[in-house]
CSV table of C-alpha atoms in Angstrom, one decimal:
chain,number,residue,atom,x,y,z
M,103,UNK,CA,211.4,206.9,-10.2
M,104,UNK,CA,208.6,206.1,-8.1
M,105,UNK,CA,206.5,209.6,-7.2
M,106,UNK,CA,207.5,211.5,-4.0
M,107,UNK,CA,204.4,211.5,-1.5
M,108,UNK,CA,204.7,213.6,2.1
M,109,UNK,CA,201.5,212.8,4.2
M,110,UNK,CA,201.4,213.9,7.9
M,111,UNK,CA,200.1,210.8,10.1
M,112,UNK,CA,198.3,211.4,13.2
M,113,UNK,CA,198.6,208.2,15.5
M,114,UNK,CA,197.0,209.0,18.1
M,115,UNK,CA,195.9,212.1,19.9
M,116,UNK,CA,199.5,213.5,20.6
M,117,UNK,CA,202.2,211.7,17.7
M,118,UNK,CA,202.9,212.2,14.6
M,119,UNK,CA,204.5,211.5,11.8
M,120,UNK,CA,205.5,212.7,8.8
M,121,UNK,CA,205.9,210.1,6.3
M,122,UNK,CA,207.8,210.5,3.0
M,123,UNK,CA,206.5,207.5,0.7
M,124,UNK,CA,207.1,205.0,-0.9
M,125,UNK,CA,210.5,205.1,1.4
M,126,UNK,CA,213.1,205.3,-0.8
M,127,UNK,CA,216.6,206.8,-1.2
M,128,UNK,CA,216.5,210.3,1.0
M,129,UNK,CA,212.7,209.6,1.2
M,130,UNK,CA,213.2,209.9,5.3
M,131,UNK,CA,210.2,209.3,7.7
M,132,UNK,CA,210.2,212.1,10.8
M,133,UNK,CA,207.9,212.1,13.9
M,134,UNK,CA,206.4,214.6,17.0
M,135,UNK,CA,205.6,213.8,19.9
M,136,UNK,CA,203.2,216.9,21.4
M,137,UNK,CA,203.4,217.3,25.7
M,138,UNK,CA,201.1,219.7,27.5
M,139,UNK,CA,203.5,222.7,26.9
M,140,UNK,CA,206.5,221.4,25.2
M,141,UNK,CA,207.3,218.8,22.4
M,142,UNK,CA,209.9,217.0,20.4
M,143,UNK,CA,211.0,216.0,16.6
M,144,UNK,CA,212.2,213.1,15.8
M,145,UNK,CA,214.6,213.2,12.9
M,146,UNK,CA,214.6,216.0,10.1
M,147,UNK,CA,215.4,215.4,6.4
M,148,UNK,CA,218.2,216.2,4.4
M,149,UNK,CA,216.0,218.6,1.7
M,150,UNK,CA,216.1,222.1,3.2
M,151,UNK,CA,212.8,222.6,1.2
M,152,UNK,CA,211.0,219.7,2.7
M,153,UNK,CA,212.7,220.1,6.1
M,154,UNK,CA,210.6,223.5,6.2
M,155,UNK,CA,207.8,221.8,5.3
M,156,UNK,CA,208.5,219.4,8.3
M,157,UNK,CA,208.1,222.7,10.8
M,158,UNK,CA,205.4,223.7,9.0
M,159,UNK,CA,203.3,220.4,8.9
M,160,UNK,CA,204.3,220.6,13.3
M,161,UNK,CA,203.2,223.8,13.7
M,162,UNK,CA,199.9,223.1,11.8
M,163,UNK,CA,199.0,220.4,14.6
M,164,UNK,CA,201.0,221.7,18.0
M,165,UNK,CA,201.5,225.3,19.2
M,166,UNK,CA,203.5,223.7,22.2
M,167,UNK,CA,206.9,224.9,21.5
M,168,UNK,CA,209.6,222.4,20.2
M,169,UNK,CA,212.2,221.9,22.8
M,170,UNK,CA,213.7,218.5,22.3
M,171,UNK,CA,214.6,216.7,18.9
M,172,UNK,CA,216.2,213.4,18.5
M,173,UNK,CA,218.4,212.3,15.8
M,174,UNK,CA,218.6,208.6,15.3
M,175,UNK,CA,221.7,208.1,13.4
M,176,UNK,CA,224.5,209.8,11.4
M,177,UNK,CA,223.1,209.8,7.4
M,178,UNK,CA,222.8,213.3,6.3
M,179,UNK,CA,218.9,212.4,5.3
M,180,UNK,CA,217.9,211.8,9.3
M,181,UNK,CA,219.8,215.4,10.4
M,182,UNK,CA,220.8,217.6,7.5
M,183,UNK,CA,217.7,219.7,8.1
M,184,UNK,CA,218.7,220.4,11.6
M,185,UNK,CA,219.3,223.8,11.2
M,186,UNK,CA,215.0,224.2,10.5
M,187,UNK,CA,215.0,223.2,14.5
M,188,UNK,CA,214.4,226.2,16.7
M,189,UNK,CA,217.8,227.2,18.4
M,190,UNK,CA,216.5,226.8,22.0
M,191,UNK,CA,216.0,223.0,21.4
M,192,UNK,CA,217.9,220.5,22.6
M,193,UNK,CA,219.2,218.0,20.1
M,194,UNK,CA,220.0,214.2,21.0
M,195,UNK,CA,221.8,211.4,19.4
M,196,UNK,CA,224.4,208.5,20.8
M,197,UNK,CA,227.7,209.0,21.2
M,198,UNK,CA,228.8,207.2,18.0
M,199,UNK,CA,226.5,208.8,16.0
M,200,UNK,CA,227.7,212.1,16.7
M,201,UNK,CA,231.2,211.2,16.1
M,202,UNK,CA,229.9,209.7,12.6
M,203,UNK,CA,228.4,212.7,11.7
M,204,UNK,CA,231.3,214.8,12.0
M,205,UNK,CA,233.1,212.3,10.1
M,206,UNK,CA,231.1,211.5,7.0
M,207,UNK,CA,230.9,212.6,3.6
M,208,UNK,CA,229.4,216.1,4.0
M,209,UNK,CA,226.4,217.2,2.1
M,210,UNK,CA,228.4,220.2,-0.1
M,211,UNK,CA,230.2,217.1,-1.4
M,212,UNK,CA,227.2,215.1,-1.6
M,213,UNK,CA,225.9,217.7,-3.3
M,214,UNK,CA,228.7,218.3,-6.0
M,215,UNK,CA,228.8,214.9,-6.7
M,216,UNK,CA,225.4,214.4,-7.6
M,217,UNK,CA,225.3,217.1,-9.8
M,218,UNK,CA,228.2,215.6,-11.8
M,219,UNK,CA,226.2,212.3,-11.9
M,220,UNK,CA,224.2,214.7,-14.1
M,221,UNK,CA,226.5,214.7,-16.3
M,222,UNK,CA,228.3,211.5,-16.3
M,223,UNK,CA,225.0,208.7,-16.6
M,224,UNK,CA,224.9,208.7,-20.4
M,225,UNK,CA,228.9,207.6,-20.4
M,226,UNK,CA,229.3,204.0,-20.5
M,227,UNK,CA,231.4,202.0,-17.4
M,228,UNK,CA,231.6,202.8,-13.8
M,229,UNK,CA,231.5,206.6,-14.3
M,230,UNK,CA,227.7,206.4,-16.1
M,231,UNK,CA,226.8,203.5,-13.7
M,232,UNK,CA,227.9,206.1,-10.5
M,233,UNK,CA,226.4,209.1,-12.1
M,234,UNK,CA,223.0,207.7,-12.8
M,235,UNK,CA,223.1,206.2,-9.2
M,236,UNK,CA,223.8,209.1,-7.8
M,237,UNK,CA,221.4,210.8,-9.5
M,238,UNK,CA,218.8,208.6,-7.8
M,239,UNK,CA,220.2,208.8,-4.4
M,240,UNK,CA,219.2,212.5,-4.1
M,241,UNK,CA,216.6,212.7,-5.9
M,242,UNK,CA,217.3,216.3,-6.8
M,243,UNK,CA,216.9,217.3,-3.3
M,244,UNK,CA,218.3,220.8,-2.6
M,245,UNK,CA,221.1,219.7,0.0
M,246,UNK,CA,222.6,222.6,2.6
M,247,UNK,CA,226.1,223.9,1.6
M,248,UNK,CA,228.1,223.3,4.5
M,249,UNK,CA,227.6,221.0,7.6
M,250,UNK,CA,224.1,221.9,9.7
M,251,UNK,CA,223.5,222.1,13.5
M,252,UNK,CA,225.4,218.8,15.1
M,253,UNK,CA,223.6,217.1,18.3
M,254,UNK,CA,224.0,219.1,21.7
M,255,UNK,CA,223.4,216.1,23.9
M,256,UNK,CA,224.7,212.6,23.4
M,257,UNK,CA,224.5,209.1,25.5
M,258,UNK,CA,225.7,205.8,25.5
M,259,UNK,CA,223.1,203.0,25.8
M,260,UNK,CA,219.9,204.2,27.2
M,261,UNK,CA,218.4,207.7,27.7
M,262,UNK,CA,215.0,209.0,28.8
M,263,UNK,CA,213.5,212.6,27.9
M,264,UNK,CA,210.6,213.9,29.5
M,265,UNK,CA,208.8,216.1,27.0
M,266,UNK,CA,205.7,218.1,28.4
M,267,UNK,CA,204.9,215.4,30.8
M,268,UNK,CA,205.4,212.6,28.1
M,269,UNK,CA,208.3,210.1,28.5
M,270,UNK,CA,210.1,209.1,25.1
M,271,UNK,CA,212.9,206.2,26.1
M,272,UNK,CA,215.7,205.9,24.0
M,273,UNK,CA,217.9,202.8,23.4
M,274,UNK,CA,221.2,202.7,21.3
M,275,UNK,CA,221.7,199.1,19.3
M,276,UNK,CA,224.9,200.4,16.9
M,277,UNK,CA,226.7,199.8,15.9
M,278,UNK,CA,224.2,198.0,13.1
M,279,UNK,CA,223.1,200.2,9.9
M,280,UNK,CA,225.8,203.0,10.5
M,281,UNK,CA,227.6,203.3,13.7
M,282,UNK,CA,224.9,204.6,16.1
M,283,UNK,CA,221.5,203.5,15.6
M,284,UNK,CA,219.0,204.3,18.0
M,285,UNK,CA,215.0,203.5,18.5
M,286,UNK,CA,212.6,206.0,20.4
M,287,UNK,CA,209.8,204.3,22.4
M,288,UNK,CA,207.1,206.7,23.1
M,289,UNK,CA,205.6,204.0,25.8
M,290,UNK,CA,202.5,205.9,26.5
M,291,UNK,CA,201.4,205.3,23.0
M,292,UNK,CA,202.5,202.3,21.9
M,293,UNK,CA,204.7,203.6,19.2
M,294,UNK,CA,208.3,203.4,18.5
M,295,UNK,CA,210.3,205.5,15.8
M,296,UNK,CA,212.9,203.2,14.6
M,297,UNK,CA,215.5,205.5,12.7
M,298,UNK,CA,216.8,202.7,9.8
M,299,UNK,CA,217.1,199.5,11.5
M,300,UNK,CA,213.7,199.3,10.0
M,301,UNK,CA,213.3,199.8,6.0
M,302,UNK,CA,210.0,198.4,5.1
M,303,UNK,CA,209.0,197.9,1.5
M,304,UNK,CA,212.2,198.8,0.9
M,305,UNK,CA,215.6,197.0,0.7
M,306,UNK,CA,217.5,198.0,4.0
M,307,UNK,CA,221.6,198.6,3.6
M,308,UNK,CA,223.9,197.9,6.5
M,309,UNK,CA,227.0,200.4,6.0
M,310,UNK,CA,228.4,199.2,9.3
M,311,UNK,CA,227.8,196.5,11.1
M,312,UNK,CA,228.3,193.6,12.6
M,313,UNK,CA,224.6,192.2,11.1
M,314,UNK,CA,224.4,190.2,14.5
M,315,UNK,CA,223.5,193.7,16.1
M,316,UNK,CA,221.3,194.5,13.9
M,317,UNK,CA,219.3,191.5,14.0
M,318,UNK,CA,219.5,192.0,17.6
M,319,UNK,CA,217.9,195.0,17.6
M,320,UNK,CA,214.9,193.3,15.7
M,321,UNK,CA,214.4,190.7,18.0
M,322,UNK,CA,214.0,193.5,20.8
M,323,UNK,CA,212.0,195.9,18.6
M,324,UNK,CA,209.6,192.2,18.6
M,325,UNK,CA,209.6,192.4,22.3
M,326,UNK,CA,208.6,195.7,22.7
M,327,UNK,CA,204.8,196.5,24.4
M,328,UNK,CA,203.9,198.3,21.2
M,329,UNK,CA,201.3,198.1,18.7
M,330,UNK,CA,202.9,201.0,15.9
M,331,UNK,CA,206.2,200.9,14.4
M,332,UNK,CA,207.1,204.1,12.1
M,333,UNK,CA,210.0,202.9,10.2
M,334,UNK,CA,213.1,205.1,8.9
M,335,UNK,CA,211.9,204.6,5.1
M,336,UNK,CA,208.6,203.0,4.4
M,337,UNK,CA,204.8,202.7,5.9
M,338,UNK,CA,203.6,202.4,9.4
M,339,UNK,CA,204.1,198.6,9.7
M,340,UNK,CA,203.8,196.1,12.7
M,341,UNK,CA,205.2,192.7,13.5
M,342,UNK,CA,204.9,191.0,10.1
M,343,UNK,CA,206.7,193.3,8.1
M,344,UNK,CA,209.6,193.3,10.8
M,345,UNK,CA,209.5,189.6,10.7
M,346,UNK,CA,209.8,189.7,7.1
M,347,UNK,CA,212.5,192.0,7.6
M,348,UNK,CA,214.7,189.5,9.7
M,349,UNK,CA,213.9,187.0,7.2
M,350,UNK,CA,215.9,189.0,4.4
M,351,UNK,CA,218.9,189.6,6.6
M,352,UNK,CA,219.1,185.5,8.1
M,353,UNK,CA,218.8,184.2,4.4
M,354,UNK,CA,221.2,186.9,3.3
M,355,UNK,CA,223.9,186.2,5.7
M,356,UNK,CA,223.8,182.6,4.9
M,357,UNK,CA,224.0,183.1,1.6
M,358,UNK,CA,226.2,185.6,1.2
M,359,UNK,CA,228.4,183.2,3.1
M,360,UNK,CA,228.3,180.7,0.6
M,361,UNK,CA,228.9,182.8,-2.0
M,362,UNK,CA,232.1,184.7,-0.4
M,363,UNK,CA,233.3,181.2,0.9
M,364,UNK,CA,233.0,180.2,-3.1
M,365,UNK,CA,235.3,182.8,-3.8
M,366,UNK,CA,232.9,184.9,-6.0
M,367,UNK,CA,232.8,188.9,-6.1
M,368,UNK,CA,230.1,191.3,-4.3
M,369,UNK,CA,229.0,192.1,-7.7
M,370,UNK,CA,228.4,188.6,-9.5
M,371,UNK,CA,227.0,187.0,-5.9
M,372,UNK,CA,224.3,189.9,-5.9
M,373,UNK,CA,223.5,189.1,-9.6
M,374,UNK,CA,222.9,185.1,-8.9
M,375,UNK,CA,221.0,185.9,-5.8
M,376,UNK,CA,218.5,188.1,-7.0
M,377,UNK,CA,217.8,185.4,-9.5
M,378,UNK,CA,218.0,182.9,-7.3
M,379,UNK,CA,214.5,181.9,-5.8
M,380,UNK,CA,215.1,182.4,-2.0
M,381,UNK,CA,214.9,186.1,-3.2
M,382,UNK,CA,211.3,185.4,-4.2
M,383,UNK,CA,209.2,187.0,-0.9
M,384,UNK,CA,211.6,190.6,-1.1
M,385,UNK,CA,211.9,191.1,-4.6
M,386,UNK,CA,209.2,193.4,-4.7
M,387,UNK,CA,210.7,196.1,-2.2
M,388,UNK,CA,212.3,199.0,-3.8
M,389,UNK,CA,215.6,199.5,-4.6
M,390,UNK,CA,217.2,195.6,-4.5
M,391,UNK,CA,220.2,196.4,-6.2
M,392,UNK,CA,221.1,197.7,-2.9
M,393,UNK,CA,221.7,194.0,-2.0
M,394,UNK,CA,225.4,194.9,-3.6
M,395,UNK,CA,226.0,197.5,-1.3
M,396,UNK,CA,225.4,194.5,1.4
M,397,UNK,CA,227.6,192.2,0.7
M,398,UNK,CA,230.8,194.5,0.3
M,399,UNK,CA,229.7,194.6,3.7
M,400,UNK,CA,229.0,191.5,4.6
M,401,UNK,CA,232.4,190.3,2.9
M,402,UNK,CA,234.5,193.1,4.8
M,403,UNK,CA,233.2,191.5,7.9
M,404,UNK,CA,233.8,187.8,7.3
M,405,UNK,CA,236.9,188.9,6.4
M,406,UNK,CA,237.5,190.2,9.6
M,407,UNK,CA,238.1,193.5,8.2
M,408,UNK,CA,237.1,196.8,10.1
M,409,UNK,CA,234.7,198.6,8.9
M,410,UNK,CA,234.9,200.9,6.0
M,411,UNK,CA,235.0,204.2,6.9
M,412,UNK,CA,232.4,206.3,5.2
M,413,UNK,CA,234.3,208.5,2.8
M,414,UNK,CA,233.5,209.7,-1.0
M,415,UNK,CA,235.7,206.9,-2.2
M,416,UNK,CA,233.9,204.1,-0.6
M,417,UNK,CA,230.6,205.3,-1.5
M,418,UNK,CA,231.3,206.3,-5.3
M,419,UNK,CA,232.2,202.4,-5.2
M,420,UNK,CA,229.3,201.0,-3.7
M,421,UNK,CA,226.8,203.3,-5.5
M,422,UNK,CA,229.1,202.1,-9.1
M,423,UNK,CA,228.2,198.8,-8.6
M,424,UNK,CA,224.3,199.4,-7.0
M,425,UNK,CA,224.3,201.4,-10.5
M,426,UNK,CA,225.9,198.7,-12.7
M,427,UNK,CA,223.5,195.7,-11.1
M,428,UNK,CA,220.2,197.9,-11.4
M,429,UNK,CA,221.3,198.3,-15.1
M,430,UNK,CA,222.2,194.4,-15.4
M,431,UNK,CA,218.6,193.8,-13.4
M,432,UNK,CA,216.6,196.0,-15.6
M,433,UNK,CA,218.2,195.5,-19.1
């Protein structure tokens, strides 16, 4: 497993971020945006350990009082350390992501399951491909018991939130990764905070969909007047790694439609395209067994299927088979 690494950022003389390197599973990136007498989080992490060391890390840099905080979609690692925000703030997210939150696996179970993964990773078949997986996911973070502080505030498309004299304009492009995904552009300095429709250096995972959103989104993250991007998992990038990024998901759609239209399992297709040598320029990024969790997506969709809801059962599934491949990849 590739070493955790927390380093606070300063982009310019009033944002931040708090970047959890390299970018992997739960390794969540978080941001602050300081006004002249108020300011706002962006996004808190689903370790309660590390969450506090969020606040702590703000409060090193700003004594201006956190009033707003932003959450920019519904997995538990962007807003299970909610309850580390002061009471008095506000907390935002879109519509659909609050009603994904209060409808996903919650962390107890996360929790409990992880712990059996523990247990069950030496056994051979899907229960030793889940458990190790799982294992991995959380990384051993210490996840809250029962369901934190949900949003106070929610919107449908746009939203702007003055902050201290600051203006931080939010935009909602879900459903893409998870049902609500949503960017905040911090226009006076050039930076947005992209939730997970950015992974860099890291393979991205659409839970959701349809892809054409999400790709969608890119294309207007590429438009935007803005010189820093801070990623939900991954380094600071610019365009080039974005670009890179809608590389992966144009060849993937294409040939993940081959490979469905051929008739041939999420499983097997992931195993022939990371072999295959399209794969070549994003082979390096971490975790690309994740490409599995993809295309049961992906196939879902051209299938005209809704899609899955995000349940224990679904997610034991996908992380089985991210399991098995990593052991077929690695083996």
């Amino acid at each position: 497993m590739p070493v955790r690494h927390d380093q606070l950022t300063q982009i310019d003389a009033r944002t931040y971020a708090f970047m959890h390197l390299p970018g992997g599973w739960g390794q969540t990136n978080t941001g602050l945006v300081v006004g002249d007498d108020a300011s706002m989080v962006i996004d808190t992490v689903w370790d309660r350990v590390r969450a506090q060391a969020n606040m702590e890390a703000w409060s090193s840099v700003s004594d201006a009082p956190i009033t707003e905080a932003v959450n920019t979609h519904s997995d538990g690692d962007h807003w299970w350390g909610n309850n580390t925000l002061p009471r008095a703030a506000r907390i935002t997210t879109s519509a659909a992501a609050l009603t994904a939150m209060k409808e996903d696996t919650p962390p107890g179970v996360v929790g409990a399951l992880a712990t059996l993964g523990r247990l069950t990773r030496p056994i051979p078949g899907p229960a030793g491909h889940l458990g190790g997986y799982m294992h991995q996911v959380t990384g051993g973070a210490d996840l809250p018991k029962r369901l934190p502080r949900l949003p106070d505030h929610t919107f449908s498309d746009t939203e702007d939130i003055e902050v201290g004299g600051r203006g931080a304009h939010l935009r909602n492009f879900g459903p893409a990764h998870t049902p609500g995904d949503l960017i905040v552009h911090i226009r006076d300095a050039g930076v947005v905070f992209t939730g997970d429709l950015l992974f860099i250096g890291a393979t991205p995972v659409i839970w959701h969909g349809p892809l054409e959103n999400w790709i969608a989104a890119i294309d207007h993250l590429l438009q935007l007047d803005a010189a820093t991007y801070v990623p939900g998992h991954g380094p600071i990038c610019g365009r080039a790694e974005i670009e890179l990024l809608r590389d992966y998901w144009v060849w993937l759609a294409q040939a993940a439609g081959d490979q469905h239209a051929a008739g041939v399992a999420p499983l097997p297709a992931a195993r022939a395209l990371v072999r295959s040598p399209e794969f070549a320029p994003f082979a390096q990024w971490g975790s690309p067994e994740r490409i599995v969790l993809n295309l049961s997506t992906l196939y879902r969709l051209f299938e005209g299927a809704p899609p899955a809801p995000p349940t224990i059962v679904r997610r034991a599934k996908a992380f089985a088979a991210a399991g098995k491949l990593q052991r077929d990849m690695t083996s």
